[in-house]
CSV table of C-alpha atoms in Angstrom, one decimal:
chain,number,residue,atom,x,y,z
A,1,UNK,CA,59.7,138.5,92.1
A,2,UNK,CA,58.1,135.2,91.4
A,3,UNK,CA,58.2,132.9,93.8
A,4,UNK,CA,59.2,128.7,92.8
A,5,UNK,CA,58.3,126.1,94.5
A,6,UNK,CA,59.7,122.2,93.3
A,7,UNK,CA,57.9,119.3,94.2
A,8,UNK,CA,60.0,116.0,94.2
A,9,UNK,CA,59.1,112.6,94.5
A,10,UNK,CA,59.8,109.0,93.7
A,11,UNK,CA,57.4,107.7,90.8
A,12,UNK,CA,54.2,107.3,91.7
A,13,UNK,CA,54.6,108.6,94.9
A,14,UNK,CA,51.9,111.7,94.7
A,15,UNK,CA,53.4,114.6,93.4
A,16,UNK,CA,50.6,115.5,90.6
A,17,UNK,CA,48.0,114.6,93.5
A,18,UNK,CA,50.0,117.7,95.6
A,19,UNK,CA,50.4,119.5,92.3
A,20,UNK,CA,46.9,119.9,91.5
A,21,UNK,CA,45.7,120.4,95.1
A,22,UNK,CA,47.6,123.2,95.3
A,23,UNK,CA,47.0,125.1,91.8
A,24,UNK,CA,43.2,124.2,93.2
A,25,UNK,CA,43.9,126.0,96.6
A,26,UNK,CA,46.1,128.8,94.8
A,27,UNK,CA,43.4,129.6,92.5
A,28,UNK,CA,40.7,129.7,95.5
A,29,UNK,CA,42.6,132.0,97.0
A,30,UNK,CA,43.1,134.4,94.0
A,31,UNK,CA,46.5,133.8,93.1
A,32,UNK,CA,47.9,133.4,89.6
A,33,UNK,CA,49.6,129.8,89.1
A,34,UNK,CA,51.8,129.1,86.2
A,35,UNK,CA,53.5,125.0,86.2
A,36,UNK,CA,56.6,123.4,84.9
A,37,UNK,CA,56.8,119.8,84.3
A,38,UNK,CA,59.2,117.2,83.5
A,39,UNK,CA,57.3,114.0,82.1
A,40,UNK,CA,59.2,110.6,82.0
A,41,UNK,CA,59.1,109.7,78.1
A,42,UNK,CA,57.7,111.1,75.3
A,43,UNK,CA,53.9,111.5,77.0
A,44,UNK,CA,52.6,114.1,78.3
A,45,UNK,CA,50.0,112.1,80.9
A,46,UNK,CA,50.6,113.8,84.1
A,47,UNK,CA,50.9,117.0,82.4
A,48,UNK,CA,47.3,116.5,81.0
A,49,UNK,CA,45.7,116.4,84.1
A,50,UNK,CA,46.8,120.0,84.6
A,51,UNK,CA,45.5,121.0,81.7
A,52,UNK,CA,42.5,119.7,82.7
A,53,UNK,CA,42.2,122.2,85.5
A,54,UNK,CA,41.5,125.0,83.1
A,55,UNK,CA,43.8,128.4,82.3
A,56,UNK,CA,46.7,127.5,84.3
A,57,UNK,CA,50.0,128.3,82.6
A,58,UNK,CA,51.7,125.3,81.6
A,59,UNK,CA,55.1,123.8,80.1
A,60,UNK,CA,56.3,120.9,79.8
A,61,UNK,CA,59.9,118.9,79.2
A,62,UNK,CA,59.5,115.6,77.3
A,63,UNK,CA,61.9,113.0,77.4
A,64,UNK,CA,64.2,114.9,79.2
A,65,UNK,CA,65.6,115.9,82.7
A,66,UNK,CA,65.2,119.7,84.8
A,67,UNK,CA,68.7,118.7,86.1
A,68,UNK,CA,72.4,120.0,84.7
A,69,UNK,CA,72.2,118.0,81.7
A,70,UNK,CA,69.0,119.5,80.6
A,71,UNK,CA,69.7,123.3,81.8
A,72,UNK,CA,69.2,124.9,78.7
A,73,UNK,CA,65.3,123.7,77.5
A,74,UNK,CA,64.5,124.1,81.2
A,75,UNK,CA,65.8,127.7,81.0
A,76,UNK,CA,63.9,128.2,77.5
A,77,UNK,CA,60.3,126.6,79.1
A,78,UNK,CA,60.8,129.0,82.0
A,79,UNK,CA,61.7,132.2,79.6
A,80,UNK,CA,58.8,131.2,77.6
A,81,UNK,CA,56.1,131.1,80.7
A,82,UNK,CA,57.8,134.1,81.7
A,83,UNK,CA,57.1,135.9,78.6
A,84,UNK,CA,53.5,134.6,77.7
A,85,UNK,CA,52.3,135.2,81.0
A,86,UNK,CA,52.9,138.5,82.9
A,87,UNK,CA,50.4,138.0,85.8
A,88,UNK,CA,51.8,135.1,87.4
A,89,UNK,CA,53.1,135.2,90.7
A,90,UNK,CA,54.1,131.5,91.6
A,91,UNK,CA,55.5,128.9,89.5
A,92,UNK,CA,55.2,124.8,90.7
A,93,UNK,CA,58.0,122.8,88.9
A,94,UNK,CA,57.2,119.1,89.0
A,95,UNK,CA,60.2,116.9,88.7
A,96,UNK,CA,59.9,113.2,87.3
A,97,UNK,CA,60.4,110.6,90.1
A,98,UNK,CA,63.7,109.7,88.3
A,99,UNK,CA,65.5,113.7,88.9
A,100,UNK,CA,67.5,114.5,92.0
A,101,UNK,CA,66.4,117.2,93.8
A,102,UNK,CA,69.4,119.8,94.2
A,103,UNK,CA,70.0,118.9,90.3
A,104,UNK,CA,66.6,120.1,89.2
A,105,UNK,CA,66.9,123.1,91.6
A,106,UNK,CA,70.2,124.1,89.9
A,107,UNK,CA,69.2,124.5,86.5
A,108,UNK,CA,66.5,126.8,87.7
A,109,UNK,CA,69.1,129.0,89.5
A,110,UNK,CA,70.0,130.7,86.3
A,111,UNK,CA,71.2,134.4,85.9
A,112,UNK,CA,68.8,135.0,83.0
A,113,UNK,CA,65.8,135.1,85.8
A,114,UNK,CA,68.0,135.8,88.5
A,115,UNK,CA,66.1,139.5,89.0
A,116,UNK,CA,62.5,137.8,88.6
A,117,UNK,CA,62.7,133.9,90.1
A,118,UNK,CA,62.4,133.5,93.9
A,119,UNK,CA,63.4,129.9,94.9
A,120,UNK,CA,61.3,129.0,98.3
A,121,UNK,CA,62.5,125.0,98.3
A,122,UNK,CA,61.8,121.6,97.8
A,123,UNK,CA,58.6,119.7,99.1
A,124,UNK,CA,59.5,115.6,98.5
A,125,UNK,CA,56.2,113.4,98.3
A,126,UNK,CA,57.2,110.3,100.4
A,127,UNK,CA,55.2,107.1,99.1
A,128,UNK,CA,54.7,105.8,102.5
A,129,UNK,CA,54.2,101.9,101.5
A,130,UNK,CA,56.9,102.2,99.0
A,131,UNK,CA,59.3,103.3,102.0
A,132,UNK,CA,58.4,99.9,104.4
A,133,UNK,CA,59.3,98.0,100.9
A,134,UNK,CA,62.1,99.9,100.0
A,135,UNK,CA,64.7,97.7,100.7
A,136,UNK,CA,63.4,95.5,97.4
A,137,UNK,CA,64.3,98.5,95.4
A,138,UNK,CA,67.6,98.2,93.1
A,139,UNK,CA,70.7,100.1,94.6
A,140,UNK,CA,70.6,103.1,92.4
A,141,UNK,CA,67.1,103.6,92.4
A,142,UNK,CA,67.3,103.1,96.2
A,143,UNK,CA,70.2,105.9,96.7
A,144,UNK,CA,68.1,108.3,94.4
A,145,UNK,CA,64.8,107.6,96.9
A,146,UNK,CA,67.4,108.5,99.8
A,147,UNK,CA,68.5,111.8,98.3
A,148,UNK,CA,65.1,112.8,97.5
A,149,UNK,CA,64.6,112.7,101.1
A,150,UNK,CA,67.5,114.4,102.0
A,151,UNK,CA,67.5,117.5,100.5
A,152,UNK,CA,64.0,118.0,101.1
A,153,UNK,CA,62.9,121.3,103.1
A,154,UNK,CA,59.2,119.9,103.3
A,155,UNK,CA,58.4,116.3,103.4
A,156,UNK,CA,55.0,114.8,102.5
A,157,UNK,CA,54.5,111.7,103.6
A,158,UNK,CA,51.8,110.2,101.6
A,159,UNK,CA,49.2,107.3,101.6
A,160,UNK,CA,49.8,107.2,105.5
A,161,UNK,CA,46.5,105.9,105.2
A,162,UNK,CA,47.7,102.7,103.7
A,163,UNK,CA,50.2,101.3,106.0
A,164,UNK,CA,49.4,100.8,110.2
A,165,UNK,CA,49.8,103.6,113.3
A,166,UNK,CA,52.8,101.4,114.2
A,167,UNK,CA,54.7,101.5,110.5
A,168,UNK,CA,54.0,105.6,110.1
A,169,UNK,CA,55.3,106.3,113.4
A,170,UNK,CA,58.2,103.4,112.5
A,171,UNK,CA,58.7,105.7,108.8
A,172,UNK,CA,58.3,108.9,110.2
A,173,UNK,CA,61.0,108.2,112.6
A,174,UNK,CA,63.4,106.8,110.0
A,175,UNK,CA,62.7,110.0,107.4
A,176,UNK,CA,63.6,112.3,110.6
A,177,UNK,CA,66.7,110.9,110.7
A,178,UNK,CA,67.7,111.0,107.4
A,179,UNK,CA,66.7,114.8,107.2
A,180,UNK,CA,66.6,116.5,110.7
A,181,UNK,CA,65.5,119.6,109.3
A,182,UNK,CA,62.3,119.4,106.9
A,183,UNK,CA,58.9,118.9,108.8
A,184,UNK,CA,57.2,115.7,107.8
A,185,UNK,CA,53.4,115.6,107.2
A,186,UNK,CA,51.3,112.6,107.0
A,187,UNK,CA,49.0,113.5,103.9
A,188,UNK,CA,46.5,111.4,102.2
A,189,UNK,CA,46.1,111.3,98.1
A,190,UNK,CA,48.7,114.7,98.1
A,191,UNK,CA,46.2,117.1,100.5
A,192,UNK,CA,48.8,119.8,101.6
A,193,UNK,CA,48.1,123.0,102.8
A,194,UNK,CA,49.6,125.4,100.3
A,195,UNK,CA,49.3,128.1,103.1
A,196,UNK,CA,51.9,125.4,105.1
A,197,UNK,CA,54.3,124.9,102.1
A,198,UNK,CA,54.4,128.7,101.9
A,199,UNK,CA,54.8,129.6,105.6
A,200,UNK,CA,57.4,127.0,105.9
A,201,UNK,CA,59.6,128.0,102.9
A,202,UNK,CA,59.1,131.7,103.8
A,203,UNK,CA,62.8,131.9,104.7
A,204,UNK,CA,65.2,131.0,101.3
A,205,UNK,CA,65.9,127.4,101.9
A,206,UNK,CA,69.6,126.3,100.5
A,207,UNK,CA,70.6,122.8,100.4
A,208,UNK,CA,73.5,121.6,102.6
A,209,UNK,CA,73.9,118.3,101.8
A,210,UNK,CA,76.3,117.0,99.0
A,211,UNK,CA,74.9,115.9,95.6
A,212,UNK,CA,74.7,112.4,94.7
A,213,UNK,CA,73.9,112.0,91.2
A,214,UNK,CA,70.5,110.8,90.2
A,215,UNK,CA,71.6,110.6,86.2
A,216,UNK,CA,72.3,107.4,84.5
A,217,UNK,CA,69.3,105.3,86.4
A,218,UNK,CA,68.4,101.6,85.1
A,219,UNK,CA,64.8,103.6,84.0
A,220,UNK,CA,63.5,103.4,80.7
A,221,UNK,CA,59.6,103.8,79.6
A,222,UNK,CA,57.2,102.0,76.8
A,223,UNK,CA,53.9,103.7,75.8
A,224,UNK,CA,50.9,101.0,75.5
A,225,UNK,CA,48.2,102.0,73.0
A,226,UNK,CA,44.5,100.6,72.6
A,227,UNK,CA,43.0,99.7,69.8
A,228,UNK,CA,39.6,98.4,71.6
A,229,UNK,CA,38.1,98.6,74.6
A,230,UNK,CA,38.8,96.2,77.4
A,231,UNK,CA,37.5,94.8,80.3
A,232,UNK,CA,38.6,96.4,84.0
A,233,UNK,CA,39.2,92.8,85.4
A,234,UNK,CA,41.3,91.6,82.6
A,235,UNK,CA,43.4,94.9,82.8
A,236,UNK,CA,43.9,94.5,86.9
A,237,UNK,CA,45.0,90.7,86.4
A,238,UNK,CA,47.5,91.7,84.1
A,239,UNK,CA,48.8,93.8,86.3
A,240,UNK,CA,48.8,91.4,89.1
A,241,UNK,CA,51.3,89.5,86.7
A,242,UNK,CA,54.1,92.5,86.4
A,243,UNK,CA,57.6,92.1,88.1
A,244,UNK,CA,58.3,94.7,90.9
A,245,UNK,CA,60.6,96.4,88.6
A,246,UNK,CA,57.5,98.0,86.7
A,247,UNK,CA,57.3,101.3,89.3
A,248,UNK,CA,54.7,103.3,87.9
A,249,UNK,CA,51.9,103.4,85.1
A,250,UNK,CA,49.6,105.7,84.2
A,251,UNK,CA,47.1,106.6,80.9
A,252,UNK,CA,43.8,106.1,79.5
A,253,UNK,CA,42.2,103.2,79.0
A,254,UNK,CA,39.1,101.9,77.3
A,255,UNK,CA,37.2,100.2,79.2
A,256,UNK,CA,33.8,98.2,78.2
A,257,UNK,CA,30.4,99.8,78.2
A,258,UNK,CA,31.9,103.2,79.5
A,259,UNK,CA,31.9,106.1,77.6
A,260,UNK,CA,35.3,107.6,77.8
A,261,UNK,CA,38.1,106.1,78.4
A,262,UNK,CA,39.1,105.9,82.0
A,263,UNK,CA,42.2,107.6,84.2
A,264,UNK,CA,44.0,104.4,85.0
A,265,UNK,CA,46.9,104.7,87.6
A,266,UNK,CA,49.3,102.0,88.9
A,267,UNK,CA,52.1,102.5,91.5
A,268,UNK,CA,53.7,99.5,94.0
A,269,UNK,CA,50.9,96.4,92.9
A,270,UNK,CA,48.5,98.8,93.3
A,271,UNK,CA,45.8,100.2,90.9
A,272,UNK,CA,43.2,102.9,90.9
A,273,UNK,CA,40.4,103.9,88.7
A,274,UNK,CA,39.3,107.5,88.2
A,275,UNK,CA,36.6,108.5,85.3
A,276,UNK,CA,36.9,111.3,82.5
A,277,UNK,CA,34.0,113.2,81.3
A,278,UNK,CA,36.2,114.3,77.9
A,279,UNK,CA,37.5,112.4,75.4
A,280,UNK,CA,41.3,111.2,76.3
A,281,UNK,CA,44.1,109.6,74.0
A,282,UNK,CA,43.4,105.8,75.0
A,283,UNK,CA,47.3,105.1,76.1
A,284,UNK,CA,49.8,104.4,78.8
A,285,UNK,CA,52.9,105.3,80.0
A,286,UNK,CA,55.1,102.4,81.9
A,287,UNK,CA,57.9,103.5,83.7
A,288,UNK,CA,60.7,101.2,85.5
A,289,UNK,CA,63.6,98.6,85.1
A,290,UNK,CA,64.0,96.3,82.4
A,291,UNK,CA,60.4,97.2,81.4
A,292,UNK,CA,62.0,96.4,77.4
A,293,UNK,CA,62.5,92.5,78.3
A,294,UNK,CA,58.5,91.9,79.1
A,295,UNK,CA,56.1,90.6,77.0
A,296,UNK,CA,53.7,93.4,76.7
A,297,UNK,CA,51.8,91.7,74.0
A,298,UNK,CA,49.1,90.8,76.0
């Protein structure tokens, strides 16, 4: 059997960072990798950074949620890496930060791979400065945050290196409470042991809590596109200027006297800059509340 892994997360809380350190670790150690994601909108950004690791399996749901309502494309994405690819032996399903947990997990459950799929659990990425700021979140988007913590069986408890000793042990206290089970790891840009993940989830994990539903969020994306290139300053004053409601960006962009267009990445005010040795589409996906009532013209 094939075991599946499901790593949830808030948006831009780290789960592509965990993603791809773990295909990287899995492939080290000889494995065969295969990956399911579910992209907010109608861009596939996050997924192209996986494809940018080289040969791994890969399939992607657009627009759409691995949850109840979207049961049937998740089961045809998961028939179809099953059938392409016969030597896999472990499948990563990435959830957007928008799905509930237990929802996503339930599609997967299906009897059509009921004699092939191996569930281990659910790893939740916890965005560590997001949490000591989480009470500026909206209600609903708040609850879902709550409930990705909850039904978590591992917890990663990212960019610990961006709040102080006092607010991680502060966080990490408050997380235990809210799931007394899962062990919480302080990780740094998603670095996870995948030996860890597996160790821990060696024993079927089944979630007991009840199911609040993550459907119906206040979320809604816009895709930015370049027709020149810009200038890195310009770009991070701009974003200086976006409400809070704007919870995650990420894309290409052009920038001045460079090549390619750069990895661009924006989560909670803050920005980060990665370079690309290939040619990338030169656009950006916006993710958050009321994002359609902002003057993007700029």
């Amino acid at each position: 059997m094939i075991d599946v892994y499901l790593y949830s997360g808030f948006l831009g809380s780290g789960k592509t960072s965990l993603l791809l350190n773990s295909i990287s670790q899995l492939k080290t150690a000889g494995r065969k990798p295969a990956v399911l994601m579910n992209e907010f909108g109608e861009i596939p950004v996050d997924s192209d950074s996986v494809a940018a690791t080289g040969e791994v399996p890969l399939k992607e749901l657009l627009s759409g949620c691995i949850c109840c309502t979207g049961s049937e494309k998740t089961e045809a994405q998961l028939q179809a890496l099953l059938e392409d690819y016969e030597d896999i032996d472990v499948i990563l399903i990435e959830t957007t930060g928008a799905a509930h947990p237990v929802e996503a997990l339930d599609a997967v459950y299906s009897p059509l791979f009921s004699d092939r799929l191996r569930v281990k659990g659910i790893v939740t990425v916890a965005d560590a400065l997001r949490w000591v700021h989480r009470e500026e979140l909206s209600p609903r988007i708040h609850s879902l945050m709550l409930e990705q913590i909850r039904h978590a069986h591992i917890i990663a408890l990212n960019k610990s290196d961006l709040v102080t000793e006092s607010q991680l042990a502060t966080i990490s206290m408050e997380l235990a409470n809210l799931n007394t089970s899962a062990p919480i790891i302080q990780t740094v840009q998603g670095k996870l042991d995948f030996s860890f993940i597996e160790k821990t989830l060696a024993v079927e994990k089944q979630p007991q809590q009840p199911i609040i539903s993550g459907k119906h969020l206040p979320l809604s994306s816009k895709v930015i596109t370049f027709s020149n290139p810009v200038k890195k300053s310009d770009v991070e004053v701009w974003t200086a200027a976006l409400p809070d409601t704007v919870y995650r960006m990420k894309g290409y962009i052009p920038i001045e006297g460079v090549k390619n267009p750069m990895l661009f990445q924006y989560a909670y005010g803050m920005v980060n800059w990665m370079p690309e040795y290939v040619k990338m589409p030169e656009r950006v996906v916006v993710i958050g509340e009321g994002i359609d009532h902002i003057d993007w013209s700029s």
